[in-house]
Short mmCIF file of C-alpha atoms and ligand atoms in Angstrom, two decimals:
data_model
loop_
_atom_site.label_atom_id
_atom_site.label_comp_id
_atom_site.label_asym_id
_atom_site.label_seq_id
_atom_site.Cartn_x
_atom_site.Cartn_y
_atom_site.Cartn_z
CA UNK A 101 -19.28 23.71 15.25
CA UNK A 102 -17.90 24.73 11.98
CA UNK A 103 -18.11 22.60 8.95
CA UNK A 104 -14.46 21.80 9.22
CA UNK A 105 -14.94 20.04 12.64
CA UNK A 106 -18.38 18.67 12.30
CA UNK A 107 -18.62 14.89 11.85
CA UNK A 108 -21.81 13.50 10.15
CA UNK A 109 -24.18 11.64 12.72
CA UNK A 110 -25.32 9.57 9.70
CA UNK A 111 -21.96 7.97 9.24
CA UNK A 112 -20.77 5.01 11.36
CA UNK A 113 -17.86 6.04 13.39
CA UNK A 114 -15.32 3.60 11.87
CA UNK A 115 -12.78 6.29 11.46
CA UNK A 116 -11.54 9.08 13.82
CA UNK A 117 -11.77 11.96 11.34
CA UNK A 118 -9.44 14.92 11.42
CA UNK A 119 -11.09 18.36 11.44
CA UNK A 120 -10.71 18.99 7.79
CA UNK A 121 -13.51 18.88 5.11
CA UNK A 122 -11.89 18.03 1.79
CA UNK A 123 -13.51 19.51 -1.28
CA UNK A 124 -10.94 19.16 -3.95
CA UNK A 125 -7.73 17.58 -5.06
CA UNK A 126 -5.36 18.65 -7.70
CA UNK A 127 -1.79 17.46 -8.25
CA UNK A 128 -0.02 17.26 -4.94
CA UNK A 129 -2.56 19.32 -3.18
CA UNK A 130 -5.88 18.96 -1.34
CA UNK A 131 -8.21 21.97 -0.79
CA UNK A 132 -10.69 22.22 2.11
CA UNK A 133 -14.09 23.90 2.18
CA UNK A 134 -12.40 27.07 3.33
CA UNK A 135 -10.17 27.10 0.27
CA UNK A 136 -7.07 26.19 2.49
CA UNK A 137 -4.41 24.28 0.63
CA UNK A 138 -2.71 21.23 1.99
CA UNK A 139 0.32 19.47 0.60
CA UNK A 140 -0.89 16.01 0.57
CA UNK A 141 1.84 13.48 1.57
CA UNK A 142 -0.63 10.91 2.34
CA UNK A 143 -1.76 10.20 -1.28
CA UNK A 144 -5.00 8.75 0.12
CA UNK A 145 -2.84 6.29 1.89
CA UNK A 146 -0.66 5.31 -1.10
CA UNK A 147 -3.56 5.44 -3.53
CA UNK A 148 -3.40 8.68 -5.59
CA UNK A 149 0.17 7.80 -6.58
CA UNK A 150 -0.02 9.97 -9.68
CA UNK A 151 -1.38 12.87 -7.58
CA UNK A 152 -5.03 14.11 -7.62
CA UNK A 153 -6.86 14.16 -10.92
CA UNK A 154 -3.89 13.12 -13.10
CA UNK A 155 -4.87 14.25 -16.63
CA UNK A 156 -4.15 11.17 -18.71
CA UNK A 157 -6.19 8.90 -16.24
CA UNK A 158 -9.04 11.51 -16.18
CA UNK A 159 -9.17 11.39 -20.06
CA UNK A 160 -9.17 7.65 -20.13
CA UNK A 161 -12.02 7.60 -17.43
CA UNK A 162 -13.95 10.23 -19.49
CA UNK A 163 -13.68 8.19 -22.68
CA UNK A 164 -14.73 5.10 -20.95
CA UNK A 165 -17.62 6.88 -19.41
CA UNK A 166 -18.75 7.53 -23.10
CA UNK A 167 -18.69 3.90 -24.09
CA UNK A 168 -19.42 1.38 -21.32
CA UNK A 169 -19.70 1.71 -17.51
CA UNK A 170 -20.49 -1.82 -16.44
CA UNK A 171 -20.79 -5.17 -17.95
CA UNK A 172 -21.13 -8.68 -16.40
CA UNK A 173 -18.04 -10.86 -16.34
CA UNK A 174 -20.08 -13.36 -18.45
CA UNK A 175 -18.82 -11.47 -21.52
CA UNK A 176 -15.47 -10.48 -22.68
CA UNK A 177 -14.55 -7.01 -21.69
CA UNK A 178 -11.63 -5.45 -23.69
CA UNK A 179 -10.32 -2.97 -20.87
CA UNK A 180 -10.10 -5.77 -18.52
CA UNK A 181 -8.06 -7.91 -21.06
CA UNK A 182 -5.87 -4.81 -21.84
CA UNK A 183 -5.21 -4.27 -17.96
CA UNK A 184 -4.44 -8.03 -17.27
CA UNK A 185 -2.08 -8.00 -20.23
CA UNK A 186 -0.26 -4.93 -19.07
CA UNK A 187 0.13 -6.19 -15.60
CA UNK A 188 1.45 -9.71 -16.74
CA UNK A 189 3.73 -8.24 -19.28
CA UNK A 190 5.20 -6.12 -16.63
CA UNK A 191 5.62 -8.77 -14.03
CA UNK A 192 6.56 -12.37 -13.44
CA UNK A 193 2.87 -13.41 -13.38
CA UNK A 194 0.65 -15.05 -16.10
CA UNK A 195 -2.92 -14.17 -15.22
CA UNK A 196 -5.04 -11.67 -13.32
CA UNK A 197 -8.18 -11.83 -11.29
CA UNK A 198 -9.90 -8.47 -10.75
CA UNK A 199 -11.85 -7.31 -7.70
CA UNK A 200 -12.46 -3.97 -5.91
CA UNK A 201 -10.07 -3.56 -2.91
CA UNK A 202 -7.04 -4.85 -1.17
CA UNK A 203 -8.81 -7.01 1.30
CA UNK A 204 -10.75 -8.67 -1.57
CA UNK A 205 -7.49 -9.30 -3.46
CA UNK A 206 -6.20 -11.13 -0.30
CA UNK A 207 -9.40 -13.11 0.14
CA UNK A 208 -8.85 -14.34 -3.53
CA UNK A 209 -5.34 -15.26 -2.63
CA UNK A 210 -6.30 -17.10 0.40
CA UNK A 211 -9.05 -18.98 -1.49
CA UNK A 212 -6.47 -19.71 -4.22
CA UNK A 213 -3.87 -21.02 -1.91
CA UNK A 214 -6.36 -23.37 -0.25
CA UNK A 215 -7.86 -24.59 -3.58
CA UNK A 216 -4.33 -25.14 -5.09
CA UNK A 217 -2.89 -27.01 -2.13
CA UNK A 218 -5.97 -28.70 -0.57
CA UNK A 219 -4.54 -27.47 2.74
CA UNK A 220 -5.85 -24.79 5.06
CA UNK A 221 -2.64 -23.63 6.76
CA UNK A 222 -1.21 -20.10 5.87
CA UNK A 223 1.86 -18.47 7.69
CA UNK A 224 1.63 -14.70 8.00
CA UNK A 225 3.86 -12.47 10.09
CA UNK A 226 3.60 -10.31 13.26
CA UNK A 227 2.55 -6.68 12.58
CA UNK A 228 1.25 -7.47 9.26
CA UNK A 229 -1.90 -5.88 7.73
CA UNK A 230 -3.95 -7.73 5.01
CA UNK A 231 -7.24 -6.26 5.39
CA UNK A 232 -10.59 -5.94 7.23
CA UNK A 233 -12.92 -8.83 5.79
CA UNK A 234 -12.87 -11.91 7.80
CA UNK A 235 -10.40 -13.91 5.77
CA UNK A 236 -7.98 -11.12 5.48
CA UNK A 237 -8.51 -10.01 9.03
CA UNK A 238 -7.67 -13.54 10.13
CA UNK A 239 -4.48 -13.40 8.06
CA UNK A 240 -3.68 -9.95 9.83
CA UNK A 241 -1.32 -10.74 12.68
CA UNK A 242 -2.56 -7.79 14.82
CA UNK A 243 -4.73 -9.49 17.59
CA UNK A 244 -6.17 -6.10 18.66
CA UNK A 245 -7.78 -5.77 15.33
CA UNK A 246 -9.59 -9.16 15.97
CA UNK A 247 -11.24 -8.36 19.16
CA UNK A 248 -15.06 -8.57 19.30
CA UNK A 249 -15.39 -10.44 16.12
CA UNK A 250 -15.71 -14.12 17.41
CA UNK A 251 -13.98 -16.93 15.85
CA UNK A 252 -11.96 -16.09 12.74
CA UNK A 253 -10.80 -18.36 9.78
CA UNK A 254 -8.91 -21.49 10.79
CA UNK A 255 -5.36 -22.22 9.61
CA UNK A 256 -3.41 -19.02 10.09
CA UNK A 257 -0.04 -19.27 11.97
CA UNK A 258 1.53 -16.01 13.01
CA UNK A 259 5.45 -15.93 13.07
CA UNK A 260 7.87 -13.23 13.93
CA UNK A 261 8.75 -10.92 10.91
CA UNK A 262 12.38 -10.65 9.92
CA UNK A 263 13.35 -13.43 12.44
CA UNK A 264 15.27 -16.56 11.39
CA UNK A 265 13.48 -18.79 13.77
CA UNK A 266 10.35 -18.43 11.76
CA UNK A 267 11.98 -20.30 8.89
CA UNK A 268 12.54 -23.59 10.74
CA UNK A 269 8.86 -23.28 11.99
CA UNK A 270 7.63 -22.94 8.30
CA UNK A 271 9.61 -26.08 7.39
CA UNK A 272 7.97 -27.85 10.23
CA UNK A 273 4.39 -26.56 9.58
CA UNK A 274 4.54 -26.99 5.78
CA UNK A 275 1.61 -24.69 5.14
CA UNK A 276 -0.07 -24.09 1.92
CA UNK A 277 1.46 -20.57 1.67
CA UNK A 278 3.38 -17.88 3.19
CA UNK A 279 1.78 -14.40 2.83
CA UNK A 280 3.71 -11.18 3.64
CA UNK A 281 4.39 -7.64 2.73
CA UNK A 282 7.78 -6.70 1.72
CA UNK A 283 7.52 -3.43 3.64
CA UNK A 284 5.04 -3.66 6.42
CA UNK A 285 3.11 -0.41 5.83
CA UNK A 286 0.40 -0.20 8.63
CA UNK A 287 2.72 -2.24 10.82
CA UNK A 288 5.16 0.54 11.18
CA UNK A 289 6.82 0.94 7.71
CA UNK A 290 9.31 -2.01 8.24
CA UNK A 291 11.10 -3.36 5.27
CA UNK A 292 11.81 -7.00 5.17
CA UNK A 293 15.57 -7.77 5.44
CA UNK A 294 16.98 -8.94 2.00
CA UNK A 295 18.89 -11.98 3.61
CA UNK A 296 15.94 -13.08 5.45
CA UNK A 297 13.64 -12.88 2.34
CA UNK A 298 16.33 -14.98 0.36
CA UNK A 299 16.17 -17.60 3.06
CA UNK A 300 12.37 -17.47 3.27
CA UNK A 301 12.09 -17.88 -0.48
CA UNK A 302 14.49 -20.85 -0.39
CA UNK A 303 12.52 -22.51 2.35
CA UNK A 304 9.24 -22.07 0.53
CA UNK A 305 10.51 -23.25 -2.85
CA UNK A 306 12.24 -26.31 -1.33
CA UNK A 307 9.08 -27.31 0.51
CA UNK A 308 6.41 -26.46 -2.30
CA UNK A 309 4.90 -23.69 -0.28
CA UNK A 310 3.32 -20.76 -2.18
CA UNK A 311 4.80 -17.36 -1.93
CA UNK A 312 2.09 -14.75 -1.64
CA UNK A 313 3.28 -11.14 -1.64
CA UNK A 314 0.87 -8.53 -0.53
CA UNK A 315 1.68 -5.51 -2.65
CA UNK A 316 -1.46 -3.48 -1.78
CA UNK A 317 0.63 -0.68 -0.44
CA UNK A 318 4.04 -1.21 -1.90
CA UNK A 319 2.90 -1.91 -5.50
CA UNK A 320 2.37 0.41 -8.44
CA UNK A 321 5.55 2.27 -8.24
CA UNK A 322 5.43 3.19 -4.59
CA UNK A 323 8.78 1.29 -3.82
CA UNK A 324 10.50 2.74 -6.85
CA UNK A 325 9.98 -0.30 -9.03
CA UNK A 326 6.54 -1.35 -10.41
CA UNK A 327 6.42 -4.17 -7.66
CA UNK A 328 8.64 -4.14 -4.56
CA UNK A 329 9.48 -7.86 -5.19
CA UNK A 330 11.62 -6.86 -8.06
CA UNK A 331 14.07 -5.36 -5.70
CA UNK A 332 14.21 -8.47 -3.59
CA UNK A 333 15.29 -10.67 -6.51
CA UNK A 334 12.66 -13.42 -6.40
CA UNK A 335 9.50 -14.31 -8.23
CA UNK A 336 6.44 -14.73 -6.02
CA UNK A 337 3.78 -17.18 -7.04
CA UNK A 338 0.89 -14.76 -6.20
CA UNK A 339 0.70 -11.08 -5.62
CA UNK A 340 -2.18 -8.83 -4.51
CA UNK A 341 -2.74 -5.23 -5.55
CA UNK A 342 -5.24 -2.39 -5.03
CA UNK A 343 -4.69 1.15 -3.76
CA UNK A 344 -2.44 2.81 -6.51
CA UNK A 345 -3.74 0.64 -9.33
CA UNK A 346 -6.77 2.95 -10.16
CA UNK A 347 -5.15 6.29 -9.18
CA UNK A 348 -8.08 6.66 -6.83
CA UNK A 349 -10.64 4.83 -8.68
CA UNK A 350 -11.51 1.61 -6.69
CA UNK A 351 -10.00 -1.66 -8.16
CA UNK A 352 -8.07 -4.69 -6.71
CA UNK A 353 -6.21 -7.51 -8.37
CA UNK A 354 -4.65 -10.78 -7.75
CA UNK A 355 -1.85 -11.88 -10.10
CA UNK A 356 -0.72 -15.46 -10.06
CA UNK A 357 1.61 -17.87 -12.10
CA UNK A 358 -0.55 -20.00 -14.33
CA UNK A 359 0.40 -23.12 -12.46
CA UNK A 360 -1.36 -21.85 -9.46
CA UNK A 361 -4.07 -19.64 -11.31
CA UNK A 362 -5.34 -22.74 -13.09
CA UNK A 363 -6.83 -23.96 -9.73
CA UNK A 364 -9.53 -21.28 -10.21
CA UNK A 365 -12.09 -22.53 -12.80
CA UNK A 366 -15.55 -21.09 -13.65
CA UNK A 367 -17.69 -20.73 -10.52
CA UNK A 368 -14.89 -20.97 -7.89
CA UNK A 369 -14.48 -17.26 -7.47
CA UNK A 370 -16.05 -14.04 -8.73
CA UNK A 371 -17.08 -10.43 -8.18
CA UNK A 372 -19.92 -8.42 -9.87
CA UNK A 373 -17.86 -5.23 -9.91
CA UNK A 374 -14.39 -7.00 -10.28
CA UNK A 375 -12.78 -5.77 -13.65
CA UNK A 376 -15.38 -3.05 -14.13
CA UNK A 377 -14.53 -1.30 -17.44
CA UNK A 378 -14.13 2.21 -15.73
CA UNK A 379 -11.98 0.80 -13.09
CA UNK A 380 -9.81 -1.05 -15.57
CA UNK A 381 -9.74 2.09 -17.87
CA UNK A 382 -8.23 3.94 -14.87
CA UNK A 383 -5.78 0.92 -14.22
CA UNK A 384 -4.52 0.73 -17.72
CA UNK A 385 -3.61 4.46 -17.89
CA UNK A 386 -2.20 4.44 -14.46
CA UNK A 387 0.18 1.48 -15.31
CA UNK A 388 1.22 3.25 -18.59
CA UNK A 389 2.14 6.50 -16.56
CA UNK A 390 3.67 4.75 -13.64
CA UNK A 391 5.92 2.55 -15.68
CA UNK A 392 7.14 5.61 -17.74
CA UNK A 393 7.86 7.49 -14.48
CA UNK A 394 9.90 4.79 -12.73
CA UNK A 395 13.39 6.17 -13.21
CA UNK A 396 12.27 9.62 -12.08
CA UNK A 397 10.45 8.07 -9.02
CA UNK A 398 13.89 6.37 -7.95
CA UNK A 399 15.76 9.78 -8.41
CA UNK A 400 13.22 11.72 -6.38
CA UNK A 401 13.09 8.93 -3.58
CA UNK A 402 16.86 9.16 -3.36
CA UNK A 403 16.72 12.97 -3.02
CA UNK A 404 14.02 12.65 -0.46
CA UNK A 405 16.10 10.19 1.56
CA UNK A 406 19.14 12.35 1.42
CA UNK A 407 17.14 15.45 2.75
CA UNK A 408 15.73 13.32 5.62
CA UNK A 409 19.26 11.96 6.41
CA UNK A 410 20.51 15.50 6.61
CA UNK A 411 17.79 16.48 8.96
CA UNK A 412 18.51 13.37 11.07
CA UNK A 413 22.00 14.70 11.72
CA UNK A 414 20.78 17.67 13.54
CA UNK A 415 17.76 15.98 15.08
CA UNK A 416 18.56 13.50 17.78
CA UNK A 417 14.87 12.76 18.47
CA UNK A 418 14.71 10.90 14.99
CA UNK A 419 15.21 7.32 16.22
CA UNK A 420 15.22 5.88 12.65
CA UNK A 421 14.35 6.62 8.97
CA UNK A 422 13.26 3.67 6.95
CA UNK A 423 11.30 2.45 3.99
CA UNK A 424 11.56 1.91 0.30
CA UNK A 425 11.17 4.28 -2.53
CA UNK A 426 8.46 6.72 -1.57
CA UNK A 427 7.00 4.67 1.35
CA UNK A 428 8.80 6.30 4.04
CA UNK A 429 8.80 6.04 7.86
CA UNK A 430 10.50 8.26 10.52
CA UNK A 431 10.44 6.66 13.87
CA UNK A 432 10.16 9.19 16.78
CA UNK A 433 8.91 8.73 20.34
CA UNK A 434 5.43 9.93 19.65
CA UNK A 435 4.12 10.35 16.08
CA UNK A 436 0.70 11.82 16.48
CA UNK A 437 1.63 15.39 17.44
CA UNK A 438 3.56 15.66 14.00
CA UNK A 439 0.32 14.98 12.03
CA UNK A 440 -1.39 17.84 13.81
CA UNK A 441 1.50 20.20 13.80
CA UNK A 442 2.23 19.63 10.03
CA UNK A 443 -1.54 19.95 9.28
CA UNK A 444 -1.57 23.36 11.10
CA UNK A 445 1.16 24.25 8.50
CA UNK A 446 -0.64 22.94 5.60
CA UNK A 447 1.02 19.66 5.22
CA UNK A 448 -0.77 16.26 5.57
CA UNK A 449 1.14 13.10 6.76
CA UNK A 450 0.16 9.87 8.45
CA UNK A 451 1.36 7.51 11.21
CA UNK A 452 1.97 3.93 11.26
CA UNK A 453 1.65 2.85 14.87
CA UNK A 454 2.37 5.14 17.81
CA UNK A 455 5.85 6.21 16.82
CA UNK A 456 6.24 6.16 13.08
CA UNK A 457 5.46 9.20 10.93
CA UNK A 458 4.51 7.68 7.62
CA UNK A 459 5.20 9.91 4.54
CA UNK A 460 3.51 8.97 1.23
CA UNK A 461 3.99 11.74 -1.17
CA UNK A 462 2.58 11.26 -4.60
CA UNK A 463 5.09 9.59 -7.04
CA UNK A 464 4.82 12.88 -9.12
CA UNK A 465 6.01 14.92 -6.26
CA UNK A 466 8.59 17.82 -7.10
CA UNK A 467 11.93 18.60 -5.72
CA UNK A 468 10.38 21.94 -4.44
CA UNK A 469 7.54 20.20 -2.64
CA UNK A 470 10.02 17.79 -0.82
CA UNK A 471 12.15 20.77 0.09
CA UNK A 472 9.07 22.73 1.47
CA UNK A 473 8.03 19.48 3.46
CA UNK A 474 11.58 19.14 4.98
CA UNK A 475 11.46 22.89 5.96
CA UNK A 476 8.07 22.49 7.80
CA UNK A 477 9.19 19.12 9.36
CA UNK A 478 12.35 20.78 10.60
CA UNK A 479 10.30 23.66 11.98
CA UNK A 480 8.05 21.25 13.87
CA UNK A 481 10.99 19.50 15.35
CA UNK A 482 12.54 22.91 16.26
CA UNK A 483 9.27 23.81 18.06
CA UNK A 484 9.89 20.77 20.27
CA UNK A 485 13.46 21.89 20.81
CA UNK A 486 14.66 18.72 19.14
CA UNK A 487 16.98 20.21 16.55
CA UNK A 488 20.64 21.09 17.27
CA UNK A 489 21.48 24.34 15.60
C1 PLP B 13 -0.63 -4.19 2.83
C2 PLP B 13 -2.06 -4.07 2.79
N1 PLP B 13 -2.91 -5.12 2.38
C3 PLP B 13 -4.19 -4.93 2.42
C4 PLP B 13 -4.82 -3.70 2.67
C5 PLP B 13 -6.33 -3.63 2.74
O1 PLP B 13 -6.70 -2.88 1.58
P1 PLP B 13 -8.21 -2.18 1.39
O2 PLP B 13 -8.27 -1.26 2.37
O3 PLP B 13 -8.23 -1.76 0.02
O4 PLP B 13 -9.19 -3.43 1.54
C6 PLP B 13 -4.06 -2.60 2.97
C7 PLP B 13 -4.65 -1.40 3.35
O5 PLP B 13 -4.03 -0.39 4.03
C8 PLP B 13 -2.66 -2.79 3.07
O6 PLP B 13 -1.89 -1.78 3.40
#
């Protein structure tokens, strides 16, 4: 077996690994151990939003390496304060709690909602994905992911996403919180309907129910704004972040309005590594870079959509194109062969469920790279006889 296809026996088999051994990443490209170049339209699943090794973040990390790597949260940590201040200044939130991943950020949000309300019940929606630790897994309304893990956390109610019948049920249940993604990423790149969100927000505000928006995948510019909620015209009480926040350096965060955040006092929640100075240095530079890039991201996302819509005209096997900003889904009958065929041509993409091709280019992607991607995608559709000439 070549190094490209060999899977380490020392690793648990929690992932079905593709036959590529990645050695290096630079800009929009990954390189394998044979030196083959791949146009990376996965961005580490919406994580390397500024491409691989973005220079400014690399410099910030290098500087931080020379001063402080880790320090207990028992002390004031300037980089942490700087990141919290950047995030709150650029959002509707007042305070930040730092952790290391998306699932941890959601754990924090679940605990905060319970502490704030004194209630256990939280509504989440079908096909959601909130993480793999037991609390976030309990919130994830995909029962196939629950199998084999025994009893989960009490209090979660799963209601249909984008369905009006869910709103009367929420009024009836009066949960502590409603927790949702504005575009369900893992669940098939499904954007929430604007009108439905308007009604959901009204229902929650009227009944004193917390709005927790999981922006782990949609956040940090991926949607075309720093946070996707900005495009839906409301202010959540709590949001959760990870993935793109550190440009590939592990970090998670929960942001909250002070009226809710004040329920957490000393000893109520914590994390040894949460707010680590290196992670926060990566976060500070990432936010500075992404906020400066936002108009360009919207421009390039519009161009990408136009190119895909044009391809759709001649490709009847495209069932639907959907998404927000540079979180893009193309629904087809069977998505898996596309991952393989594009990989053969040096382009990496993802799926989201069995029939959605998920495209997550770096936010720094160029027009030429998008055009190349479209040419390769069209070629793969043509190989299947799916394009009208
Ligand atoms: C919306 C959403 N929430 C939470 C998570 C979990 O994040 P992590 O893998 O960093 O724990 C993910 C990961 O895909 C996600 O997409």
